[in-house]
Amino acid sequence: MIGRLMTMTAHPGRGGELAAVLLRVADRLGGFPGCEIYLISQDRADPDTVHVTEVWQDDASAQAALTAPPLAEGPAPADVLALLSAPPHRTDLTVLGGVGLPAGGRL
């Protein structure tokens, strides 16, 4: 399994809007092959900072989600990018296990 921690900073005052769009992305990923966790969190001290915690079965699953065509009613990547004041920061993780992972989700 692989993990990613994405940190995104919205234009001032638009963190709630960014979080709402990312929650719509999360809805789209429900049941997507290989997606184990896609968690959206808003920073309590800075509501314009939104974090996405991802766990995928493998890198191929994560890449497939990025290249999948957007649903007609769902947000496109451009919708997220338009809300950002700076490029997102991505940290790649090696998932070792923990609560919320499927059975056998330990390396």
Coordinates of N, CA, C and O in Angstrom, one line a residue:
M1 N 0.8 -1.2 0.0 CA 0.0 0.0 0.0 C 0.9 1.2 0.0 O 2.0 1.2 0.5
I2 N 0.3 2.3 -0.6 CA 1.0 3.6 -0.6 C 0.1 4.6 0.0 O -1.1 4.4 0.0
G3 N 0.7 5.7 0.5 CA -0.1 6.8 1.0 C 0.4 8.1 0.5 O 1.6 8.2 0.0
R4 N -0.4 9.1 0.6 CA -0.1 10.4 0.2 C -0.7 11.4 1.2 O -1.9 11.2 1.6
L5 N 0.0 12.4 1.5 CA -0.5 13.5 2.3 C -0.4 14.7 1.4 O 0.7 15.1 1.0
M6 N -1.6 15.3 1.0 CA -1.6 16.5 0.2 C -2.0 17.7 1.1 O -3.0 17.6 1.8
T7 N -1.2 18.7 1.0 CA -1.6 20.0 1.7 C -1.8 21.0 0.7 O -1.0 21.3 -0.2
M8 N -3.0 21.6 0.8 CA -3.5 22.6 -0.2 C -3.9 23.9 0.5 O -4.5 23.8 1.6
T9 N -3.5 25.0 0.0 CA -3.8 26.3 0.5 C -4.7 27.0 -0.4 O -4.3 27.3 -1.6
A10 N -5.9 27.4 0.0 CA -6.9 28.1 -0.8 C -6.6 29.6 -0.8 O -5.9 30.1 0.1
H11 N -7.2 30.2 -1.8 CA -7.1 31.7 -1.8 C -7.8 32.1 -0.5 O -8.7 31.5 0.0
P12 N -7.4 33.3 0.1 CA -8.0 33.7 1.4 C -9.5 33.7 1.4 O -10.2 34.2 0.5
G13 N -10.0 33.1 2.5 CA -11.4 33.0 2.7 C -12.1 31.9 1.9 O -13.4 31.8 2.0
R14 N -11.4 31.1 1.1 CA -12.0 30.1 0.2 C -11.7 28.7 0.7 O -12.0 27.7 -0.1
G15 N -11.2 28.5 1.9 CA -10.9 27.1 2.4 C -12.1 26.2 2.5 O -12.0 25.0 2.2
G16 N -13.2 26.8 2.9 CA -14.4 26.0 3.0 C -14.9 25.5 1.6 O -15.4 24.4 1.5
E17 N -14.8 26.4 0.6 CA -15.1 26.0 -0.7 C -14.2 24.9 -1.3 O -14.7 24.0 -1.9
L18 N -12.9 25.0 -1.0 CA -11.9 24.0 -1.4 C -12.3 22.7 -0.7 O -12.3 21.7 -1.4
A19 N -12.5 22.7 0.6 CA -12.9 21.5 1.3 C -14.2 20.9 0.7 O -14.2 19.6 0.5
A20 N -15.2 21.7 0.3 CA -16.4 21.1 -0.2 C -16.2 20.5 -1.6 O -16.7 19.4 -1.9
V21 N -15.3 21.1 -2.4 CA -15.0 20.5 -3.7 C -14.3 19.1 -3.5 O -14.6 18.1 -4.2
L22 N -13.3 19.1 -2.6 CA -12.6 17.9 -2.3 C -13.4 16.8 -1.7 O -13.2 15.6 -2.0
L23 N -14.4 17.2 -0.9 CA -15.4 16.2 -0.4 C -16.2 15.6 -1.6 O -16.5 14.4 -1.5
R24 N -16.5 16.4 -2.6 CA -17.2 15.8 -3.8 C -16.2 14.9 -4.5 O -16.7 13.9 -5.1
V25 N -15.0 15.2 -4.6 CA -14.0 14.3 -5.2 C -14.0 12.9 -4.4 O -14.0 11.9 -4.9
A26 N -14.0 13.1 -3.0 CA -14.0 11.9 -2.2 C -15.2 11.0 -2.5 O -15.2 9.8 -2.5
D27 N -16.4 11.7 -2.6 CA -17.6 10.9 -3.0 C -17.4 10.1 -4.3 O -17.9 9.0 -4.4
R28 N -16.8 10.7 -5.2 CA -16.5 10.1 -6.5 C -15.6 8.9 -6.4 O -15.7 7.9 -7.1
L29 N -14.7 9.0 -5.4 CA -13.7 7.9 -5.2 C -14.2 6.7 -4.4 O -13.6 5.7 -4.3
G30 N -15.4 6.9 -3.7 CA -16.0 5.8 -3.0 C -16.2 4.6 -3.9 O -16.9 4.7 -4.9
G31 N -15.6 3.5 -3.6 CA -15.7 2.3 -4.4 C -14.8 2.3 -5.6 O -14.8 1.3 -6.4
F32 N -13.9 3.3 -5.8 CA -13.0 3.3 -6.9 C -11.9 2.2 -6.6 O -11.4 2.1 -5.5
P33 N -11.6 1.3 -7.6 CA -10.7 0.2 -7.3 C -9.4 0.7 -6.8 O -8.7 1.6 -7.3
G34 N -9.0 0.2 -5.6 CA -7.7 0.4 -5.0 C -7.7 1.6 -4.0 O -6.7 1.8 -3.3
C35 N -8.8 2.4 -3.9 CA -8.8 3.5 -3.0 C -9.3 3.0 -1.7 O -10.4 2.5 -1.5
E36 N -8.4 3.0 -0.7 CA -8.8 2.5 0.7 C -9.2 3.7 1.6 O -10.2 3.5 2.3
I37 N -8.5 4.8 1.5 CA -8.8 6.0 2.4 C -8.6 7.2 1.5 O -7.6 7.4 0.9
Y38 N -9.6 8.1 1.6 CA -9.5 9.4 1.0 C -10.1 10.4 2.0 O -11.4 10.6 1.9
L39 N -9.4 11.0 2.9 CA -9.9 11.7 4.0 C -9.6 13.2 3.8 O -8.4 13.6 3.5
I40 N -10.6 14.0 3.9 CA -10.4 15.5 3.8 C -10.5 16.1 5.2 O -11.4 15.8 5.9
S41 N -9.5 17.0 5.5 CA -9.4 17.6 6.8 C -9.1 19.1 6.6 O -8.3 19.5 5.7
Q42 N -9.7 19.9 7.4 CA -9.4 21.4 7.3 C -8.6 21.8 8.6 O -9.0 21.3 9.7
D43 N -7.6 22.5 8.4 CA -6.7 23.0 9.5 C -7.5 23.9 10.5 O -8.1 24.9 10.0
R44 N -7.6 23.5 11.7 CA -8.3 24.3 12.7 C -7.7 25.8 12.9 O -8.5 26.7 13.0
A45 N -6.4 25.9 12.8 CA -5.8 27.2 13.0 C -5.8 28.0 11.7 O -5.7 29.2 11.8
D46 N -5.9 27.4 10.6 CA -5.9 28.1 9.3 C -6.9 27.4 8.4 O -6.5 26.5 7.6
P47 N -8.2 27.8 8.4 CA -9.2 27.2 7.6 C -9.0 27.2 6.1 O -9.7 26.5 5.4
D48 N -8.0 28.0 5.6 CA -7.7 28.1 4.2 C -6.7 27.0 3.8 O -6.4 26.8 2.6
T49 N -6.3 26.2 4.8 CA -5.4 25.0 4.6 C -6.2 23.8 4.7 O -6.8 23.5 5.7
V50 N -6.2 23.0 3.6 CA -6.9 21.7 3.6 C -6.0 20.6 3.3 O -5.1 20.7 2.5
H51 N -6.1 19.5 4.1 CA -5.3 18.3 3.9 C -6.1 17.2 3.3 O -7.3 17.0 3.7
V52 N -5.5 16.4 2.4 CA -6.1 15.2 1.9 C -5.1 14.0 2.3 O -3.9 14.1 1.9
T53 N -5.6 13.1 3.0 CA -4.9 11.9 3.4 C -5.4 10.7 2.6 O -6.6 10.4 2.6
E54 N -4.5 10.1 1.8 CA -4.9 9.1 0.8 C -4.1 7.8 1.2 O -3.0 7.8 1.5
V55 N -4.8 6.7 1.0 CA -4.2 5.3 1.1 C -4.7 4.6 -0.1 O -6.0 4.5 -0.4
W56 N -3.8 4.0 -0.9 CA -4.1 3.3 -2.1 C -3.5 1.9 -2.0 O -2.4 1.7 -1.4
Q57 N -4.1 0.9 -2.7 CA -3.5 -0.4 -2.8 C -2.1 -0.4 -3.4 O -1.2 -1.1 -3.0
D58 N -2.0 0.5 -4.4 CA -0.7 0.6 -5.1 C -0.7 1.9 -5.9 O -1.7 2.6 -6.0
D59 N 0.5 2.2 -6.4 CA 0.7 3.4 -7.2 C -0.2 3.4 -8.5 O -0.7 4.5 -8.9
A60 N -0.4 2.3 -9.1 CA -1.2 2.2 -10.3 C -2.6 2.6 -10.0 O -3.2 3.2 -10.9
S61 N -3.2 2.2 -8.9 CA -4.5 2.6 -8.5 C -4.7 4.1 -8.4 O -5.6 4.7 -8.8
A62 N -3.7 4.7 -7.7 CA -3.7 6.1 -7.5 C -3.6 6.9 -8.8 O -4.3 7.8 -9.1
Q63 N -2.7 6.4 -9.7 CA -2.6 7.0 -11.0 C -3.9 6.8 -11.9 O -4.2 7.7 -12.6
A64 N -4.5 5.7 -11.8 CA -5.8 5.4 -12.5 C -6.8 6.4 -12.1 O -7.6 6.9 -12.9
A65 N -6.9 6.8 -10.8 CA -7.9 7.7 -10.3 C -7.6 9.1 -10.9 O -8.5 9.9 -11.2
L66 N -6.3 9.5 -11.0 CA -5.9 10.8 -11.5 C -6.3 10.9 -13.0 O -6.6 12.0 -13.4
T67 N -6.2 9.8 -13.7 CA -6.4 9.9 -15.1 C -7.8 9.5 -15.6 O -8.2 9.6 -16.7
A68 N -8.7 9.1 -14.6 CA -10.0 8.7 -14.9 C -10.8 10.0 -15.4 O -10.6 11.0 -14.8
P69 N -11.7 9.8 -16.4 CA -12.4 11.0 -16.8 C -13.4 11.4 -15.7 O -14.0 10.6 -15.0
P70 N -13.5 12.8 -15.5 CA -14.4 13.2 -14.5 C -15.9 12.9 -14.9 O -16.2 12.9 -16.0
L71 N -16.6 12.7 -13.8 CA -18.1 12.5 -14.0 C -18.7 13.8 -14.4 O -18.3 14.9 -14.0
A72 N -19.8 13.7 -15.2 CA -20.5 14.9 -15.6 C -20.8 15.8 -14.5 O -20.7 17.1 -14.5
E73 N -21.3 15.3 -13.3 CA -21.7 16.1 -12.2 C -20.6 16.3 -11.2 O -20.8 17.0 -10.2
G74 N -19.5 15.7 -11.4 CA -18.4 15.8 -10.4 C -17.4 16.9 -10.8 O -17.3 17.4 -11.9
P75 N -16.6 17.3 -9.8 CA -15.6 18.4 -10.0 C -14.4 17.8 -10.9 O -14.0 16.7 -10.8
A76 N -13.9 18.7 -11.7 CA -12.7 18.4 -12.5 C -11.5 18.9 -11.7 O -11.6 19.8 -10.9
P77 N -10.3 18.4 -12.1 CA -9.1 18.9 -11.4 C -8.9 20.4 -11.5 O -8.4 21.0 -10.6
A78 N -9.4 20.9 -12.6 CA -9.3 22.4 -12.8 C -10.1 23.1 -11.8 O -9.7 24.3 -11.4
D79 N -11.2 22.5 -11.3 CA -12.0 23.2 -10.2 C -11.2 23.3 -8.9 O -11.4 24.3 -8.2
V80 N -10.4 22.3 -8.6 CA -9.6 22.3 -7.4 C -8.5 23.3 -7.6 O -8.3 24.2 -6.8
L81 N -7.8 23.3 -8.7 CA -6.6 24.1 -9.0 C -7.0 25.6 -8.9 O -6.3 26.5 -8.5
A82 N -8.2 25.9 -9.4 CA -8.7 27.3 -9.5 C -8.8 27.9 -8.1 O -8.8 29.2 -7.9
L83 N -9.0 27.1 -7.0 CA -9.2 27.6 -5.7 C -7.9 27.7 -4.9 O -7.9 28.3 -3.8
L84 N -6.8 27.2 -5.5 CA -5.5 27.2 -4.8 C -4.7 28.5 -4.9 O -4.7 29.1 -6.0
S85 N -4.1 29.0 -3.9 CA -3.3 30.2 -3.9 C -1.8 29.8 -4.2 O -1.0 30.7 -4.5
A86 N -1.5 28.5 -4.1 CA -0.1 28.0 -4.4 C -0.2 26.6 -4.8 O -1.3 25.9 -4.5
P87 N 0.8 26.0 -5.5 CA 0.7 24.6 -5.8 C 0.6 23.7 -4.6 O 1.1 24.1 -3.5
P88 N -0.1 22.6 -4.7 CA -0.3 21.7 -3.5 C 1.1 21.1 -3.1 O 2.0 21.0 -4.0
H89 N 1.2 20.8 -1.9 CA 2.4 20.1 -1.4 C 2.1 18.6 -1.2 O 1.1 18.3 -0.5
R90 N 2.9 17.8 -1.8 CA 2.6 16.3 -1.7 C 3.7 15.6 -1.0 O 4.9 15.8 -1.3
T91 N 3.4 14.8 0.0 CA 4.3 13.9 0.7 C 3.9 12.5 0.4 O 2.8 12.1 0.6
D92 N 4.9 11.7 -0.2 CA 4.6 10.3 -0.4 C 4.9 9.5 0.8 O 6.0 9.8 1.5
L93 N 4.1 8.5 1.1 CA 4.2 7.7 2.3 C 4.3 6.2 2.0 O 3.7 5.8 1.1
T94 N 4.9 5.5 2.9 CA 4.8 4.0 2.9 C 3.9 3.7 4.0 O 4.1 4.0 5.2
V95 N 2.8 3.0 3.7 CA 1.8 2.7 4.7 C 2.2 1.4 5.4 O 2.5 0.4 4.8
L96 N 2.2 1.5 6.7 CA 2.6 0.4 7.6 C 1.5 -0.4 8.2 O 1.6 -1.5 8.6
G97 N 0.3 0.3 8.4 CA -0.8 -0.3 9.0 C -1.5 0.7 9.9 O -1.1 1.9 10.0
G98 N -2.6 0.3 10.5 CA -3.3 1.2 11.4 C -4.8 1.0 11.4 O -5.3 0.1 10.6
V99 N -5.5 1.7 12.1 CA -7.0 1.7 12.2 C -7.6 2.2 10.9 O -7.1 3.2 10.4
G100 N -8.6 1.5 10.5 CA -9.3 2.0 9.3 C -8.9 1.3 8.0 O -9.5 1.5 7.0
L101 N -7.8 0.6 8.0 CA -7.3 -0.1 6.8 C -8.0 -1.4 6.7 O -8.4 -2.0 7.7
P102 N -8.2 -1.9 5.5 CA -8.8 -3.2 5.4 C -8.0 -4.3 6.0 O -6.8 -4.1 6.2
A103 N -8.6 -5.4 6.3 CA -7.9 -6.6 6.8 C -6.7 -6.9 5.9 O -6.8 -6.9 4.7
G104 N -5.6 -7.2 6.5 CA -4.4 -7.5 5.8 C -3.7 -6.2 5.3 O -2.8 -6.3 4.5
G105 N -4.1 -5.1 5.8 CA -3.5 -3.8 5.4 C -2.3 -3.4 6.1 O -2.0 -2.3 6.4
R106 N -1.5 -4.5 6.4 CA -0.2 -4.2 7.1 C 0.9 -4.8 6.2 O 0.7 -5.9 5.6
L107 N 2.0 -4.2 6.2 CA 3.2 -4.7 5.5 C 4.0 -5.5 6.3 O 4.1 -5.4 7.5

